[in-house]
Coordinates of C-alpha atoms in Angstrom, one line a residue:
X1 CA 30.0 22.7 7.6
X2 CA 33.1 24.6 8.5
X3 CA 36.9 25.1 7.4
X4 CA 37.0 22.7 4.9
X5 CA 34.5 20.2 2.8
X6 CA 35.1 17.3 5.7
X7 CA 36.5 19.1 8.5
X8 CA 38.0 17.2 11.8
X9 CA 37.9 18.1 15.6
X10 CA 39.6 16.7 18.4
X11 CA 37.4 17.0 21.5
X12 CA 38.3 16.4 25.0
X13 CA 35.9 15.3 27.9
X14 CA 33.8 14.0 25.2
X15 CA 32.1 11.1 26.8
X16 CA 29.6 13.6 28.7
X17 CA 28.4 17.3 29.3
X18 CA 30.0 20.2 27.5
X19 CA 32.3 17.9 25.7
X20 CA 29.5 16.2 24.6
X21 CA 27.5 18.6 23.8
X22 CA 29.8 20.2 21.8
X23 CA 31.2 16.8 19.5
X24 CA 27.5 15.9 18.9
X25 CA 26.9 19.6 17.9
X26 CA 29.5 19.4 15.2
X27 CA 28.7 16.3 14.1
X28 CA 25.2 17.7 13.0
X29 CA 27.3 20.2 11.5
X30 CA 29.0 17.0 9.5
X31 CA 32.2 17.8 11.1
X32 CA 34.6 14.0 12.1
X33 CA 34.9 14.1 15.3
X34 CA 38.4 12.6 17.3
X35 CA 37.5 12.4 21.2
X36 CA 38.9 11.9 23.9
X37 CA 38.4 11.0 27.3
X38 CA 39.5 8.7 30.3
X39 CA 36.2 7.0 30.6
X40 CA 34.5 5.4 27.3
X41 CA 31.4 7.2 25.8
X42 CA 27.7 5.7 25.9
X43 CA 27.0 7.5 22.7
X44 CA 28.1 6.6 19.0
X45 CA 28.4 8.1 15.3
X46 CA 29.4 7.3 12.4
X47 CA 31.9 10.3 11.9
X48 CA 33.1 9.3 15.7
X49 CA 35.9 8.4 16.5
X50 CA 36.5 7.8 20.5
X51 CA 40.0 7.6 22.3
X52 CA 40.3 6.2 25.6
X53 CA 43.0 8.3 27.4
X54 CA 44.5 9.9 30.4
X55 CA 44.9 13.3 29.5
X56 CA 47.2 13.5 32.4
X57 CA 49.9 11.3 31.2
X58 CA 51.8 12.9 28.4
X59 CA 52.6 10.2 26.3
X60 CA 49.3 8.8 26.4
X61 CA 47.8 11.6 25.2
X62 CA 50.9 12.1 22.5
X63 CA 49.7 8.9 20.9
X64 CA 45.8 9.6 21.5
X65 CA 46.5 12.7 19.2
X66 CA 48.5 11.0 16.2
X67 CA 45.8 8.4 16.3
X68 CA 42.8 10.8 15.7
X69 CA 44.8 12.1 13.2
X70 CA 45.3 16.1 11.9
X71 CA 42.6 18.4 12.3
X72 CA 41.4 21.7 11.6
X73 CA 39.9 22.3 15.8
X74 CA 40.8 21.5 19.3
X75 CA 38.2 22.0 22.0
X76 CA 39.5 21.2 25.5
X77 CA 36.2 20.4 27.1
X78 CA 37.6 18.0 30.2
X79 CA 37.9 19.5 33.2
X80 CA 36.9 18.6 36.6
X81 CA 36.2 20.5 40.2
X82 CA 37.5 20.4 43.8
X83 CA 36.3 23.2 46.2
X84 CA 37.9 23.9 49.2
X85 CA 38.8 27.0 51.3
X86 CA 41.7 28.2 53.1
X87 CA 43.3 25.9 55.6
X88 CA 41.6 22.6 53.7
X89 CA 43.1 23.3 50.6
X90 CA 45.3 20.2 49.1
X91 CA 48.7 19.8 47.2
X92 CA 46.8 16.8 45.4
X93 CA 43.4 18.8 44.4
X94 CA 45.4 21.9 42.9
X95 CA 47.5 18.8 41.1
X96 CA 44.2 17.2 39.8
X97 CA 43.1 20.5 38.3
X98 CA 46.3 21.8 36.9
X99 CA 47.1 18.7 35.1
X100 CA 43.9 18.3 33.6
X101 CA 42.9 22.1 33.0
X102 CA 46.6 23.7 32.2
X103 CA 48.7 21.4 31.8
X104 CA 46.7 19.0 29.2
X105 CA 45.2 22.2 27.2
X106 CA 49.5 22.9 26.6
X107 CA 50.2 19.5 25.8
X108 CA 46.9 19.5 22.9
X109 CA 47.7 22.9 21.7
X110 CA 51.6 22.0 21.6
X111 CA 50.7 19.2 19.4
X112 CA 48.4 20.5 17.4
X113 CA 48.5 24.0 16.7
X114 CA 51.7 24.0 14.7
X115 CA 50.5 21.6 11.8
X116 CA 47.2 24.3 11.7
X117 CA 49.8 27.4 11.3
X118 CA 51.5 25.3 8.6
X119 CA 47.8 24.9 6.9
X120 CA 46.9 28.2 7.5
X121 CA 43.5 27.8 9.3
X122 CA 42.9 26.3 12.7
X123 CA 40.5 27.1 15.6
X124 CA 41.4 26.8 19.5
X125 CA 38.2 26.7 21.4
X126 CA 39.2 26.3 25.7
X127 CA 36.3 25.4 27.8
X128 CA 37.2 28.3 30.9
X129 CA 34.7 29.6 34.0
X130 CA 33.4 32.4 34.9
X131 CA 34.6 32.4 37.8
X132 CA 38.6 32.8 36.6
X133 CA 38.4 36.2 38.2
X134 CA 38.2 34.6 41.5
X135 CA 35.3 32.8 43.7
X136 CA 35.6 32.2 47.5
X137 CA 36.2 28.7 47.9
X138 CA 37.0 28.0 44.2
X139 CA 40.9 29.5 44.5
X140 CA 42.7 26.7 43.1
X141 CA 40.0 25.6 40.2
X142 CA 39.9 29.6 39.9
X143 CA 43.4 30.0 39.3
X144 CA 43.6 27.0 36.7
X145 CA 40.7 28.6 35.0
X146 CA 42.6 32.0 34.2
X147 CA 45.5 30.5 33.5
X148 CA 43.8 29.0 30.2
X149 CA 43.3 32.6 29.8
X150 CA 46.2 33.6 29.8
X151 CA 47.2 30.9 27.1
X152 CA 44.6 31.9 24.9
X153 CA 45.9 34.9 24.6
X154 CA 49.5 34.2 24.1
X155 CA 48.5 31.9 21.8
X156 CA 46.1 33.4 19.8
X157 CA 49.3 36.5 19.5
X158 CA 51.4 33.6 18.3
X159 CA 49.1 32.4 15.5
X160 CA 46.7 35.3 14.4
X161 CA 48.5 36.0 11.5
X162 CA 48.6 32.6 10.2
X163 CA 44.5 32.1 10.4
X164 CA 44.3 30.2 13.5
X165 CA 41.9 31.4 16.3
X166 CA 42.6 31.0 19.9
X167 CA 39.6 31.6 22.3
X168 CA 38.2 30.7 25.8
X169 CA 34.7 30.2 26.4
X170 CA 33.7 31.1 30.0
X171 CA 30.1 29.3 31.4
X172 CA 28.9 29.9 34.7
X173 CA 27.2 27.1 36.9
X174 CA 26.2 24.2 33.8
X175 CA 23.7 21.6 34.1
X176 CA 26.2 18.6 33.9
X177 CA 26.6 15.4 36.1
X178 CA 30.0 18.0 37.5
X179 CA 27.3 19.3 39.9
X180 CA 26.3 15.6 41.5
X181 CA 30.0 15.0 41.9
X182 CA 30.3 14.0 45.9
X183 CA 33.9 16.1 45.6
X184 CA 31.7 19.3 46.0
X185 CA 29.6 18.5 48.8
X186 CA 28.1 21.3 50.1
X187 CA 29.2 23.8 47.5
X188 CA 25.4 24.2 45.7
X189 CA 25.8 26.5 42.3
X190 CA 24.1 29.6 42.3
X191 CA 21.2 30.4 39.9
X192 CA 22.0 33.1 37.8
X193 CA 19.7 35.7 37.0
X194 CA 18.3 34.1 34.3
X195 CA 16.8 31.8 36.8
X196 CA 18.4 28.4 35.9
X197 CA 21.7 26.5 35.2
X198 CA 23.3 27.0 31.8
X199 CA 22.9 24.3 29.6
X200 CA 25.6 22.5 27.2
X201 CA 23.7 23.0 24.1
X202 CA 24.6 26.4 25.1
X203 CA 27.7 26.7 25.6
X204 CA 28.0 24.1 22.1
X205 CA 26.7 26.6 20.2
X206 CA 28.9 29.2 20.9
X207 CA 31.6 26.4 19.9
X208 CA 30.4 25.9 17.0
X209 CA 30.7 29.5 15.8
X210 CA 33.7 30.4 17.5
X211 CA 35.1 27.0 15.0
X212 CA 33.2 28.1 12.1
X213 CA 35.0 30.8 9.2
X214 CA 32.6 33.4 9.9
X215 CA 34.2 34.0 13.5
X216 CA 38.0 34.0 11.8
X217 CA 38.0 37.9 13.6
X218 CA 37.7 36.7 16.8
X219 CA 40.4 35.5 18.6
X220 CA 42.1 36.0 22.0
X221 CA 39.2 36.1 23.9
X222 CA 37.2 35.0 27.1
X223 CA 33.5 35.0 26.4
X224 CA 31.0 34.5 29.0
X225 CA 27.9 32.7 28.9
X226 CA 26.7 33.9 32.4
X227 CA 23.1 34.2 32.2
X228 CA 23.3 37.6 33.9
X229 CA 25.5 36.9 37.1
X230 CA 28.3 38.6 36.0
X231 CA 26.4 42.1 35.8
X232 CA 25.9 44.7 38.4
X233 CA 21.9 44.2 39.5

């Protein structure tokens, strides 16, 4: 257990893959867990609390977060991915992706992050990619993808001094129902070098530190869990 004796996280995307990953990981951990999602989970626990939600619509998501209540951790798991290159590229996919990506991870942090520099202690984890430096075909779920970032950063500037942690945690291709979606057609992930998909229990893990007081030094930062395909071989 982290933070506190009965610490509590709000999780988005938290009905399946990383998110899911991630609230079940701390709940082993006997963190409360606040989720939320637009579709309702197929799991439950006893320390879970789910929140049906649009993460899109601001005030729906401003009343999702005063009903889960203050907590110590946001992760921003939900996300979602449209492909496309240059001359298909859509007004509505780059709207779909900013919203939910950018746009949503401000609206949480806004809401949030301000009671946790008032406490003292708070942990930002943003779920990212690694391919924010830029992928062909990717451009626009690129370009949401460092923008979190880039909001990391600034915010983890704001609030280092007042013991909250801002970080961004970077997977390549992950083994999650995102890779079935018919919106990708065509676009088949690449093995990494490790010779399979990265899996959520992964990428929780890292979470889990990054939210845990032994990581209160690390903040600010993109971390990669690549499995070797963002090295020179």
């Amino acid at each position: 257990m982290s933070l506190s004796q009965h610490p509590r996280a709000l999780v988005t995307g938290s009905s399946s893959g990383i998110g899911q990953a991630i609230a079940q990981a701390l709940l082993d951990q006997g963190w409360q867990v606040a989720g939320l999602d637009l579709v309702p989970p197929e799991w439950a626990h006893a320390a879970f609390s789910p929140h049906q939600v649009d993460l899109r619509d601001p005030a729906a998501t401003a009343r999702a977060v005063q009903a889960a209540g203050p907590v110590q951790a946001l992760v921003h798991a939900a996300g979602v991915l449209r492909v496309g290159r240059l001359g298909s590229l859509t007004q509505e996919d780059s709207m779909l992706m900013w919203q939910l990506h950018v746009d949503a991870a401000t609206r949480l942090a806004n809401l949030v992050i301000p009671a946790m520099t008032q406490a003292g202690l708070g942990r930002v984890v943003l779920i990212g990619s690694r391919v924010s430096g830029g992928m062909p075909g990717r451009s626009q779920y690129a370009a949401t993808k460092a923008a979190l970032v880039a909001l990391a950063r600034s915010w983890a500037a704001e609030t280092a001094a007042q013991g909250v942690t801002v970080n961004v945690i970077a997977p390549a291709a992950t083994q999650t129902a995102m890779l079935t979606d018919p919106a990708r057609a065509g676009a088949t992930p690449k093995l990494p070098p490790l010779g399979r998909l990265i899996r959520p229990a992964e990428i929780a893990a890292l979470a889990c530190f990054l939210l845990s007081t032994d990581a209160a030094a690390i903040t600010g930062q993109e971390i990669q869990i690549c499995g070797g395909a963002s090295l020179a071989m």
